[in-house]
Amino acid sequence: PARGRLPGPWVDAAWHDEAMASAAAVGSWSPAAGAWDGVIGRRAELEAFVTDRGLSPSALDALAACPFRFFAERILGLAQPEPAARRGEFPPAARGRLYHEILERFHRGCSAEADWTARLDACLEAVFSERGWGALGLYPLLWEAIRSSMSRTLREFLDWDMADIRRSGLRPALLEARLDGRVAAPRPKELAGLRLHGFADRIDRSDDGCWRVVDYKTRWGRGAGLRRLALAGRLHQLPVYAELAACLPGHERLEEACIYALEESPQGTGRERVCRYAAAELAADREAFWEVVAAEVGLVRSGCFPIVPEDGEFGNCGRCAYPALCRKSHGPSRARASEILSRETKCRANPY
């Protein structure tokens, strides 16, 4: 039959036998996995993906959360449309992008000793004036409320941030900094040739060469246990950026890597505004963290991308655009995926 349409009334026998054999293999409870389970085997293209194109922290997050989703989005390049918002809703991703843009403009050339409030007002006006309520799909009154809320949030955050900059002597030196490199030795042999890259929201530096990594989040409800998250493969940004930024000129001594949660505060949400991953903790966890990454990268190199179903309100499946591809509700597929992960992924000892 012609590609792209259903077969006619006369079905080719070979085509029919092939289709029935494929359906039987997919539906079988046999532990033998195939391409329909995301197991495509080692390929030169996958090795080139790791060594030439490389992986970002967000790609590693996606790979750890669900290798099959990573395969569909990053390897096959299947489009993942941004969730459509109903009129009157402001998507969290759009809010985050606005926060990042305003903070980048604010800190570029800003002095901690200067009167920063007038500078913030100018940055807010510049960024907000470039966007209208119509282009964002919002009602005018709602857009004004969002602008007011975000402006208030940034004033409260920067009041804390600028005070911390003056206290610590660590001033924003790099903003939206592109980082690109390899994992320094000593490292697991599986990471040889791995290219890592990404954009660090902010890197602060003092006059004596002390530095820190800052990653902005709109909200952070995952707690302050950054070590536990990193060693479980659920937080890659801070350790990866700390590794890549260590070789930059003027970086003598790492102080910490931090998450700054813009909309969090003990008074407002009951959660801390900053979560810190101290330099001593990063150094102590370095070997274990890169072993975790080696296991994740090993899946890519071996061409093994099993599904990892995670349902529920906050599960990965709720944010996935490929539910029709992975067959997470199919019993044999889930069983094979579980077997693949137990066989391919190294055991990780996480004391935290």
Short mmCIF file of C-alpha atoms in Angstrom, two decimals:
data_model
loop_
_atom_site.label_atom_id
_atom_site.label_comp_id
_atom_site.label_asym_id
_atom_site.label_seq_id
_atom_site.Cartn_x
_atom_site.Cartn_y
_atom_site.Cartn_z
CA PRO A 1 0.00 0.00 0.00
CA ALA A 2 1.02 3.60 -0.54
CA ARG A 3 2.62 5.38 2.39
CA GLY A 4 0.50 7.86 4.31
CA ARG A 5 -2.90 6.23 3.76
CA LEU A 6 -4.78 3.12 4.81
CA PRO A 7 -4.36 0.02 2.64
CA GLY A 8 -7.03 -0.74 0.09
CA PRO A 9 -9.38 -3.72 0.16
CA TRP A 10 -6.64 -5.99 -1.18
CA VAL A 11 -3.91 -6.17 1.47
CA ASP A 12 -0.46 -7.31 0.51
CA ALA A 13 0.25 -10.53 2.39
CA ALA A 14 3.84 -9.62 3.28
CA TRP A 15 2.75 -6.21 4.59
CA HIS A 16 0.01 -7.88 6.64
CA ASP A 17 2.40 -10.45 8.12
CA GLU A 18 4.94 -7.74 9.01
CA ALA A 19 2.29 -5.59 10.67
CA MET A 20 0.91 -8.50 12.68
CA ALA A 21 4.40 -9.55 13.78
CA SER A 22 5.18 -6.02 14.95
CA ALA A 23 1.91 -5.79 16.86
CA ALA A 24 2.57 -9.14 18.50
CA ALA A 25 6.07 -8.07 19.54
CA VAL A 26 4.82 -4.82 21.06
CA GLY A 27 2.03 -6.58 22.94
CA SER A 28 4.14 -9.49 24.13
CA TRP A 29 5.16 -9.83 27.77
CA SER A 30 8.59 -10.92 26.61
CA PRO A 31 11.41 -9.00 28.37
CA ALA A 32 13.18 -8.57 25.04
CA ALA A 33 12.97 -4.85 24.23
CA GLY A 34 13.14 -3.27 20.81
CA ALA A 35 12.93 0.06 19.05
CA TRP A 36 9.26 0.34 20.06
CA ASP A 37 10.50 0.52 23.67
CA GLY A 38 13.08 3.21 22.91
CA VAL A 39 15.97 0.73 22.59
CA ILE A 40 17.67 1.48 19.28
CA GLY A 41 21.22 0.34 20.08
CA ARG A 42 24.55 2.07 19.69
CA ARG A 43 24.80 4.40 16.72
CA ALA A 44 27.43 6.80 15.46
CA GLU A 45 24.85 9.59 15.51
CA LEU A 46 24.32 9.16 19.26
CA GLU A 47 28.06 9.29 19.96
CA ALA A 48 28.29 12.47 17.90
CA PHE A 49 25.34 13.90 19.83
CA VAL A 50 27.24 13.42 23.10
CA THR A 51 30.66 14.60 21.98
CA ASP A 52 29.86 17.26 19.38
CA ARG A 53 26.43 18.69 20.07
CA GLY A 54 26.71 18.03 23.79
CA LEU A 55 24.29 18.21 26.69
CA SER A 56 23.01 21.09 28.78
CA PRO A 57 21.85 20.83 32.39
CA SER A 58 18.23 21.07 31.24
CA ALA A 59 18.87 18.19 28.79
CA LEU A 60 20.35 16.13 31.63
CA ASP A 61 17.30 16.95 33.77
CA ALA A 62 15.02 15.73 30.96
CA LEU A 63 17.12 12.60 30.41
CA ALA A 64 17.04 11.68 34.10
CA ALA A 65 13.30 12.34 34.39
CA CYS A 66 12.30 10.21 31.38
CA PRO A 67 14.79 8.92 28.79
CA PHE A 68 11.99 8.25 26.27
CA ARG A 69 10.78 11.85 26.44
CA PHE A 70 14.40 12.98 25.97
CA PHE A 71 14.63 10.66 22.94
CA ALA A 72 11.47 12.05 21.36
CA GLU A 73 12.29 15.69 21.97
CA ARG A 74 16.08 15.94 21.79
CA ILE A 75 17.14 13.05 19.54
CA LEU A 76 14.21 12.76 17.13
CA GLY A 77 13.56 16.50 17.29
CA LEU A 78 9.79 16.11 17.57
CA ALA A 79 8.26 19.50 18.28
CA GLN A 80 6.95 20.04 21.78
CA PRO A 81 4.55 22.99 21.57
CA GLU A 82 4.36 25.32 24.52
CA PRO A 83 1.11 24.67 26.41
CA ALA A 84 -1.58 26.98 25.13
CA ALA A 85 -2.89 29.36 27.75
CA ARG A 86 -6.52 30.36 27.87
CA ARG A 87 -7.14 34.06 27.48
CA GLY A 88 -6.73 35.60 30.89
CA GLU A 89 -3.89 33.27 31.94
CA PHE A 90 -0.19 34.16 32.10
CA PRO A 91 1.98 31.05 31.55
CA PRO A 92 4.64 30.48 34.24
CA ALA A 93 7.33 30.16 31.54
CA ALA A 94 6.49 33.62 30.21
CA ARG A 95 6.62 35.08 33.71
CA GLY A 96 10.03 33.49 34.26
CA ARG A 97 11.40 34.90 31.01
CA LEU A 98 10.29 38.40 31.99
CA TYR A 99 11.93 38.12 35.40
CA HIS A 100 15.18 36.98 33.79
CA GLU A 101 15.18 39.80 31.24
CA ILE A 102 14.50 42.50 33.81
CA LEU A 103 17.19 41.24 36.18
CA GLU A 104 19.74 40.97 33.39
CA ARG A 105 19.11 44.58 32.36
CA PHE A 106 19.16 45.76 35.96
CA HIS A 107 22.47 44.17 36.96
CA ARG A 108 24.33 44.99 33.75
CA GLY A 109 26.50 47.93 34.83
CA CYS A 110 24.69 48.46 38.14
CA SER A 111 26.70 49.53 41.19
CA ALA A 112 25.79 48.19 44.63
CA GLU A 113 26.48 51.62 46.11
CA ALA A 114 24.15 53.48 43.74
CA ASP A 115 20.48 54.24 44.29
CA TRP A 116 19.12 51.14 42.62
CA THR A 117 15.39 51.88 42.89
CA ALA A 118 15.37 54.41 40.05
CA ARG A 119 17.36 51.96 37.89
CA LEU A 120 14.83 49.21 38.58
CA ASP A 121 11.93 51.50 37.67
CA ALA A 122 13.61 52.27 34.34
CA CYS A 123 14.23 48.57 33.62
CA LEU A 124 10.64 47.67 34.48
CA GLU A 125 9.29 50.38 32.20
CA ALA A 126 11.60 49.39 29.34
CA VAL A 127 10.74 45.68 29.45
CA PHE A 128 7.02 46.04 30.09
CA SER A 129 6.59 48.73 27.42
CA GLU A 130 7.94 46.32 24.80
CA ARG A 131 5.03 43.98 25.47
CA GLY A 132 1.36 44.75 25.23
CA TRP A 133 -1.54 42.90 26.76
CA GLY A 134 -2.81 42.00 23.30
CA ALA A 135 0.41 40.30 22.20
CA LEU A 136 0.44 38.26 25.40
CA GLY A 137 -3.21 37.25 25.05
CA LEU A 138 -4.19 38.90 28.33
CA TYR A 139 -6.98 41.19 29.38
CA PRO A 140 -5.72 44.76 29.94
CA LEU A 141 -6.75 44.83 33.60
CA LEU A 142 -5.07 41.49 34.28
CA TRP A 143 -1.87 42.63 32.55
CA GLU A 144 -1.76 45.70 34.80
CA ALA A 145 -2.22 43.49 37.85
CA ILE A 146 0.59 41.18 36.69
CA ARG A 147 2.91 44.13 36.07
CA SER A 148 2.17 45.49 39.51
CA SER A 149 2.70 42.11 41.19
CA MET A 150 5.98 41.41 39.37
CA SER A 151 7.27 44.92 40.10
CA ARG A 152 6.53 44.50 43.79
CA THR A 153 8.20 41.08 43.81
CA LEU A 154 11.35 42.41 42.17
CA ARG A 155 11.58 45.38 44.55
CA GLU A 156 11.38 43.06 47.55
CA PHE A 157 13.85 40.60 46.04
CA LEU A 158 16.38 43.26 45.03
CA ASP A 159 16.16 44.92 48.42
CA TRP A 160 17.48 41.62 49.81
CA ASP A 161 19.81 40.92 46.87
CA MET A 162 21.56 44.31 46.89
CA ALA A 163 22.06 44.11 50.66
CA ASP A 164 23.60 40.65 50.25
CA ILE A 165 25.91 41.92 47.49
CA ARG A 166 27.16 44.72 49.76
CA ARG A 167 27.59 42.33 52.68
CA SER A 168 29.43 39.57 50.78
CA GLY A 169 31.42 41.65 48.31
CA LEU A 170 30.32 39.24 45.57
CA ARG A 171 29.04 41.38 42.70
CA PRO A 172 27.36 40.24 39.46
CA ALA A 173 30.19 39.83 36.94
CA LEU A 174 28.63 37.64 34.23
CA LEU A 175 24.97 37.65 33.20
CA GLU A 176 23.38 35.01 30.98
CA ALA A 177 26.91 33.68 30.58
CA ARG A 178 27.46 30.99 27.96
CA LEU A 179 29.52 28.14 29.40
CA ASP A 180 30.98 25.36 27.28
CA GLY A 181 33.53 22.69 28.08
CA ARG A 182 34.34 19.19 29.31
CA VAL A 183 34.38 17.53 32.71
CA ALA A 184 37.80 17.97 34.26
CA ALA A 185 39.79 14.99 35.50
CA PRO A 186 39.38 13.01 37.63
CA ARG A 187 36.12 11.85 36.04
CA PRO A 188 34.36 8.56 35.18
CA LYS A 189 35.68 7.07 31.95
CA GLU A 190 32.16 7.15 30.51
CA LEU A 191 32.34 10.95 30.46
CA ALA A 192 35.43 11.11 28.26
CA GLY A 193 34.64 13.38 25.33
CA LEU A 194 31.32 14.56 26.78
CA ARG A 195 30.63 18.17 25.87
CA LEU A 196 28.62 20.26 28.33
CA HIS A 197 27.16 23.68 27.66
CA GLY A 198 24.52 26.08 28.90
CA PHE A 199 23.75 29.62 30.04
CA ALA A 200 24.33 30.53 33.68
CA ASP A 201 21.85 33.17 34.84
CA ARG A 202 24.49 34.94 36.87
CA ILE A 203 28.03 34.53 38.19
CA ASP A 204 29.14 36.82 41.02
CA ARG A 205 32.77 37.62 41.75
CA SER A 206 34.71 39.54 44.39
CA ASP A 207 37.94 41.51 44.01
CA ASP A 208 39.98 38.67 45.54
CA GLY A 209 38.77 36.04 43.05
CA CYS A 210 36.04 34.47 45.16
CA TRP A 211 32.97 33.58 43.05
CA ARG A 212 29.55 31.96 43.11
CA VAL A 213 26.93 30.66 40.69
CA VAL A 214 23.37 32.01 40.88
CA ASP A 215 20.38 30.36 39.21
CA TYR A 216 17.04 32.21 39.24
CA LYS A 217 13.77 30.38 39.81
CA THR A 218 10.34 31.97 40.00
CA ARG A 219 9.40 29.65 42.86
CA TRP A 220 11.18 26.77 44.54
CA GLY A 221 9.08 24.24 46.41
CA ARG A 222 11.56 21.36 46.39
CA GLY A 223 13.24 22.28 49.64
CA ALA A 224 16.78 23.22 50.57
CA GLY A 225 18.22 19.71 50.15
CA LEU A 226 20.21 20.52 47.01
CA ARG A 227 22.75 17.77 47.69
CA ARG A 228 20.02 15.14 47.80
CA LEU A 229 18.47 16.40 44.55
CA ALA A 230 21.82 16.55 42.74
CA LEU A 231 22.82 13.03 43.73
CA ALA A 232 19.40 11.72 42.72
CA GLY A 233 19.84 13.15 39.20
CA ARG A 234 17.13 15.77 39.69
CA LEU A 235 19.30 18.90 39.83
CA HIS A 236 22.12 19.37 37.32
CA GLN A 237 22.46 23.12 36.82
CA LEU A 238 24.42 24.12 39.90
CA PRO A 239 27.08 21.34 39.84
CA VAL A 240 27.50 21.55 36.05
CA TYR A 241 27.85 25.34 35.98
CA ALA A 242 30.23 25.26 38.95
CA GLU A 243 32.38 22.75 37.03
CA LEU A 244 32.41 24.74 33.79
CA ALA A 245 32.91 28.16 35.38
CA ALA A 246 35.88 27.01 37.49
CA CYS A 247 38.26 27.50 34.56
CA LEU A 248 37.19 31.09 33.78
CA PRO A 249 39.78 33.84 34.29
CA GLY A 250 39.75 35.40 37.74
CA HIS A 251 37.95 32.50 39.40
CA GLU A 252 40.24 31.57 42.27
CA ARG A 253 37.94 30.17 44.93
CA LEU A 254 34.32 28.98 44.67
CA GLU A 255 32.13 30.21 47.51
CA GLU A 256 28.82 28.52 46.71
CA ALA A 257 26.21 27.78 44.05
CA CYS A 258 22.76 29.15 44.83
CA ILE A 259 19.15 29.08 43.77
CA TYR A 260 17.46 32.45 44.16
CA ALA A 261 13.68 31.97 44.30
CA LEU A 262 12.24 35.34 43.31
CA GLU A 263 8.70 34.92 44.62
CA GLU A 264 9.64 33.09 47.83
CA SER A 265 10.18 34.67 51.23
CA PRO A 266 9.71 33.58 54.86
CA GLN A 267 7.11 36.30 55.29
CA GLY A 268 5.20 35.71 52.06
CA THR A 269 5.30 31.98 51.32
CA GLY A 270 7.03 30.57 54.40
CA ARG A 271 9.96 29.35 52.27
CA GLU A 272 13.51 30.68 52.10
CA ARG A 273 14.44 33.02 49.30
CA VAL A 274 17.82 31.36 48.72
CA CYS A 275 19.00 27.74 48.75
CA ARG A 276 22.77 27.30 49.00
CA TYR A 277 25.06 24.52 47.82
CA ALA A 278 28.32 25.29 49.62
CA ALA A 279 31.66 24.84 47.87
CA ALA A 280 32.74 22.22 50.43
CA GLU A 281 29.56 20.23 49.75
CA LEU A 282 30.03 20.46 45.98
CA ALA A 283 33.59 19.19 46.36
CA ALA A 284 32.52 16.32 48.62
CA ASP A 285 29.73 15.30 46.22
CA ARG A 286 31.68 15.76 42.98
CA GLU A 287 32.68 12.13 42.41
CA ALA A 288 29.21 10.76 43.21
CA PHE A 289 27.47 13.42 41.10
CA TRP A 290 29.53 12.69 37.98
CA GLU A 291 28.93 8.96 38.45
CA VAL A 292 25.21 9.75 38.29
CA VAL A 293 25.74 11.77 35.10
CA ALA A 294 27.88 8.94 33.66
CA ALA A 295 24.96 6.54 34.12
CA GLU A 296 22.62 8.98 32.38
CA VAL A 297 25.01 9.58 29.48
CA GLY A 298 25.55 5.83 29.22
CA LEU A 299 21.88 5.45 28.28
CA VAL A 300 22.36 7.85 25.36
CA ARG A 301 25.55 6.20 24.14
CA SER A 302 23.97 2.74 24.30
CA GLY A 303 20.83 3.93 22.52
CA CYS A 304 18.58 3.01 25.41
CA PHE A 305 15.64 5.33 26.14
CA PRO A 306 13.02 3.57 28.30
CA ILE A 307 9.87 5.25 29.56
CA VAL A 308 9.72 6.39 33.20
CA PRO A 309 6.02 6.95 33.94
CA GLU A 310 5.41 9.51 36.69
CA ASP A 311 1.74 10.35 36.96
CA GLY A 312 0.02 12.64 39.41
CA GLU A 313 -0.40 16.40 39.64
CA PHE A 314 3.34 17.10 39.80
CA GLY A 315 4.58 14.12 37.79
CA ASN A 316 6.58 14.39 34.59
CA CYS A 317 3.79 12.83 32.56
CA GLY A 318 1.54 15.80 33.22
CA ARG A 319 3.98 18.05 31.33
CA CYS A 320 4.80 15.66 28.48
CA ALA A 321 3.72 16.22 24.88
CA TYR A 322 4.27 12.60 23.80
CA PRO A 323 1.72 10.42 25.64
CA ALA A 324 0.60 8.80 22.37
CA LEU A 325 4.14 7.61 21.63
CA CYS A 326 5.34 6.09 24.88
CA ARG A 327 2.38 3.75 25.65
CA LYS A 328 2.85 4.28 29.39
CA SER A 329 -0.52 2.63 30.05
CA HIS A 330 0.53 -0.51 28.21
CA GLY A 331 1.46 -3.21 30.73
CA PRO A 332 4.13 -5.04 28.68
CA SER A 333 5.81 -1.73 27.77
CA ARG A 334 5.99 -0.64 31.41
CA ALA A 335 7.37 -4.02 32.45
CA ARG A 336 10.11 -3.89 29.81
CA ALA A 337 10.98 -0.31 30.77
CA SER A 338 11.36 -1.31 34.41
CA GLU A 339 13.64 -4.18 33.44
CA ILE A 340 15.74 -1.93 31.19
CA LEU A 341 16.29 0.66 33.91
CA SER A 342 17.24 -1.92 36.51
CA ARG A 343 19.75 -3.44 34.09
CA GLU A 344 21.22 -0.34 32.45
CA THR A 345 21.27 2.22 35.25
CA LYS A 346 23.93 1.93 37.91
CA CYS A 347 22.91 1.70 41.53
CA ARG A 348 23.31 5.03 43.25
CA ALA A 349 24.09 5.35 46.93
CA ASN A 350 22.60 8.61 48.17
CA PRO A 351 23.32 9.30 51.83
CA TYR A 352 21.24 12.45 51.86
#
